[in-house]
Amino acid sequence: QSRTCHSPTMNFRTIALLVAASSRSTVCGFSPAASSSIAAARFGAHNINNFTVRNMSAASSEPRKAGVSSPTDIKEFVSSAGSSLLVVDARHPDASVEPGDAKSLAVAGFPDKDSNFRPNAINLPWSRESNSMEVPEVDKDTPIITHCGGGGRGQKAKDYLESVGFTKVLNGGGPKETECWAEYGDK
């Protein structure tokens, strides 16, 4: 039985993400096995085993948004933070408010404490209307990575948190920044 994903985001990058996510979850209605089959069909004789999110991002022609930390900086930050790391997801749950978030949510869902999905993360949407967000109820020296889909609102969230006294904040970009996301996306 075959499945079709009726999504405007089903492109080369999305297929790469499907392949990379295949070991973790079903994405856009495709099982892990289907994800590999899709990529194999799309790329023919290419070696799917070497086709990873990291390779995809490295080959991407899109520049990283201003303020998004490097994958190396994020890796070091995550390592030093250990279990005290907090990931602040600044994406909005209402697609009518932030239509662009639907793309990144197809790849990486919101944190869900009940299922232990992204256990160190919370959703505190950035409001373009008020230029603010809810502040996390943690100590001001808690290591925090902010993100949205690709880094724009993640940077606004980072700047805002720093303006109210948080001292250890990085902008991790988001699922679109695949090399960065690989360092903290499962946290």
Coordinates of C-alpha atoms in Angstrom, one line a residue:
Q1 CA 0.0 0.0 0.0
S2 CA 1.4 3.4 -0.9
R3 CA 0.8 6.7 0.7
T4 CA 0.8 10.2 -0.7
C5 CA 1.7 13.3 1.3
H6 CA -0.2 16.2 0.0
S7 CA 2.2 18.8 1.2
P8 CA 3.7 21.8 -0.6
T9 CA 6.9 21.1 1.4
M10 CA 7.5 17.7 -0.1
N11 CA 10.8 18.7 -1.8
F12 CA 14.4 17.6 -1.8
R13 CA 15.0 19.0 1.7
T14 CA 11.9 17.4 3.1
I15 CA 12.8 14.0 1.7
A16 CA 16.2 14.3 3.3
L17 CA 14.6 15.0 6.6
L18 CA 12.3 12.0 6.1
V19 CA 15.3 9.8 5.6
A20 CA 17.1 11.3 8.6
A21 CA 14.0 11.0 10.8
S22 CA 13.3 7.4 9.7
S23 CA 15.0 6.0 12.7
R24 CA 13.0 8.0 15.1
S25 CA 9.4 8.5 14.0
T26 CA 6.7 8.6 11.3
V27 CA 6.9 11.9 9.4
C28 CA 4.1 13.3 7.2
G29 CA 2.3 10.0 7.3
F30 CA 5.2 7.9 6.1
S31 CA 6.6 5.0 8.2
P32 CA 10.4 4.7 8.7
A33 CA 10.5 2.0 6.0
A34 CA 8.4 4.1 3.6
S35 CA 10.8 7.1 4.1
S36 CA 13.7 5.1 2.9
S37 CA 11.7 3.8 -0.1
I38 CA 10.7 7.3 -1.1
A39 CA 14.3 8.5 -1.0
A40 CA 15.5 5.4 -2.9
A41 CA 12.8 6.0 -5.6
R42 CA 13.6 9.7 -5.8
F43 CA 17.4 9.4 -5.9
G44 CA 17.7 6.1 -7.8
A45 CA 21.1 4.5 -7.4
H46 CA 22.4 7.1 -4.9
N47 CA 23.7 5.6 -1.7
I48 CA 20.9 6.3 0.8
N49 CA 23.0 5.2 3.7
N50 CA 25.2 8.2 3.3
F51 CA 22.3 10.6 2.8
T52 CA 21.9 12.3 6.2
V53 CA 20.5 15.5 7.6
R54 CA 24.1 16.7 8.2
N55 CA 25.1 16.2 4.6
M56 CA 21.9 17.8 3.4
S57 CA 22.5 20.9 5.5
A58 CA 26.2 21.2 4.5
A59 CA 25.1 21.1 0.9
S60 CA 22.3 23.7 1.4
S61 CA 22.7 26.9 -0.5
E62 CA 20.5 28.8 2.0
P63 CA 22.6 30.9 4.4
R64 CA 22.0 30.5 8.2
K65 CA 19.9 33.3 9.6
A66 CA 21.7 36.0 11.6
G67 CA 22.2 35.1 15.2
V68 CA 21.9 31.3 14.8
S69 CA 24.7 29.7 16.6
S70 CA 27.0 27.3 14.8
P71 CA 26.5 23.5 15.2
T72 CA 29.8 23.3 17.1
D73 CA 28.8 26.0 19.5
I74 CA 25.5 24.3 20.1
K75 CA 27.1 20.9 20.6
E76 CA 29.5 22.4 23.3
F77 CA 26.6 24.3 24.9
V78 CA 24.4 21.2 25.1
S79 CA 27.3 19.1 26.5
S80 CA 28.1 21.6 29.2
A81 CA 24.5 22.2 30.1
G82 CA 23.7 18.5 30.7
S83 CA 20.3 17.8 32.2
S84 CA 19.8 21.5 33.1
L85 CA 19.3 22.5 29.4
L86 CA 16.0 24.1 28.6
V87 CA 14.9 24.3 24.9
V88 CA 12.4 27.1 24.3
D89 CA 10.3 26.4 21.2
A90 CA 9.1 29.8 20.0
R91 CA 6.8 28.5 17.2
H92 CA 3.1 29.2 17.4
P93 CA 0.6 26.4 17.6
D94 CA -2.0 28.3 15.5
A95 CA -1.1 28.1 11.8
S96 CA -3.3 31.1 11.1
V97 CA -1.1 33.2 13.3
E98 CA 2.2 31.8 11.9
P99 CA 1.6 30.0 8.6
G100 CA 5.3 29.2 8.1
D101 CA 5.3 27.1 11.3
A102 CA 3.3 24.3 9.5
K103 CA 6.4 23.4 7.5
S104 CA 8.7 22.9 10.5
L105 CA 6.0 21.2 12.5
A106 CA 5.7 18.6 9.8
V107 CA 9.3 17.7 10.5
A108 CA 9.5 18.3 14.3
G109 CA 6.5 18.5 16.5
F110 CA 5.9 20.5 19.7
P111 CA 7.3 19.2 23.0
D112 CA 5.0 16.7 24.7
K113 CA 5.7 15.9 28.3
D114 CA 3.1 13.1 28.4
S115 CA 4.9 11.1 25.7
N116 CA 8.4 12.3 26.8
F117 CA 8.9 13.8 23.3
R118 CA 11.5 16.5 23.6
P119 CA 11.6 16.2 27.4
N120 CA 13.8 19.3 28.0
A121 CA 11.7 21.6 25.8
I122 CA 8.7 23.9 26.4
N123 CA 6.6 25.8 23.9
L124 CA 6.6 29.5 24.6
P125 CA 5.4 31.2 21.3
W126 CA 7.0 34.5 20.3
S127 CA 4.3 37.1 19.7
R128 CA 5.0 39.4 16.8
E129 CA 2.1 41.5 18.0
S130 CA 3.5 42.3 21.4
N131 CA 7.2 41.7 20.6
S132 CA 7.4 39.5 23.6
M133 CA 6.8 36.0 25.0
E134 CA 6.0 34.2 28.2
V135 CA 9.1 33.9 30.3
P136 CA 10.2 30.4 31.5
E137 CA 9.9 29.8 35.2
V138 CA 13.5 28.8 35.7
D139 CA 16.6 30.4 37.2
K140 CA 18.2 33.2 35.2
D141 CA 21.4 31.3 34.7
T142 CA 19.7 28.2 33.2
P143 CA 21.2 27.3 29.9
I144 CA 18.6 27.9 27.2
I145 CA 18.4 27.2 23.5
T146 CA 15.7 29.1 21.7
H147 CA 14.3 28.1 18.3
C148 CA 11.5 28.5 15.8
G149 CA 11.4 27.0 12.3
G150 CA 14.7 28.6 11.0
G151 CA 16.0 31.1 13.5
G152 CA 14.3 34.5 13.0
R153 CA 11.9 34.3 15.9
G154 CA 14.4 32.2 17.8
Q155 CA 16.7 35.2 17.7
K156 CA 13.9 37.5 18.9
A157 CA 13.2 35.1 21.7
K158 CA 16.9 35.0 22.6
D159 CA 17.2 38.8 22.7
Y160 CA 14.0 39.1 24.8
L161 CA 15.1 36.5 27.3
E162 CA 18.5 38.2 27.7
S163 CA 16.7 41.6 28.1
V164 CA 14.8 40.2 31.1
G165 CA 17.9 38.9 32.7
F166 CA 18.7 35.4 31.4
T167 CA 22.4 35.0 31.0
K168 CA 23.0 31.7 29.1
V169 CA 20.9 31.8 25.9
L170 CA 21.7 30.6 22.4
N171 CA 19.6 30.7 19.2
G172 CA 19.5 27.2 17.8
G173 CA 17.7 28.1 14.6
G174 CA 15.2 25.3 14.3
P175 CA 14.4 22.2 12.2
K176 CA 15.4 24.1 9.0
E177 CA 18.9 24.4 10.4
T178 CA 19.4 20.7 10.2
E179 CA 23.0 20.6 11.5
C180 CA 22.1 22.7 14.5
W181 CA 18.9 20.8 15.1
A182 CA 20.8 17.5 15.2
E183 CA 22.5 18.7 18.3
Y184 CA 19.5 19.5 20.4
G185 CA 16.2 18.6 18.5
D186 CA 15.6 15.5 20.6
K187 CA 16.1 17.3 23.9

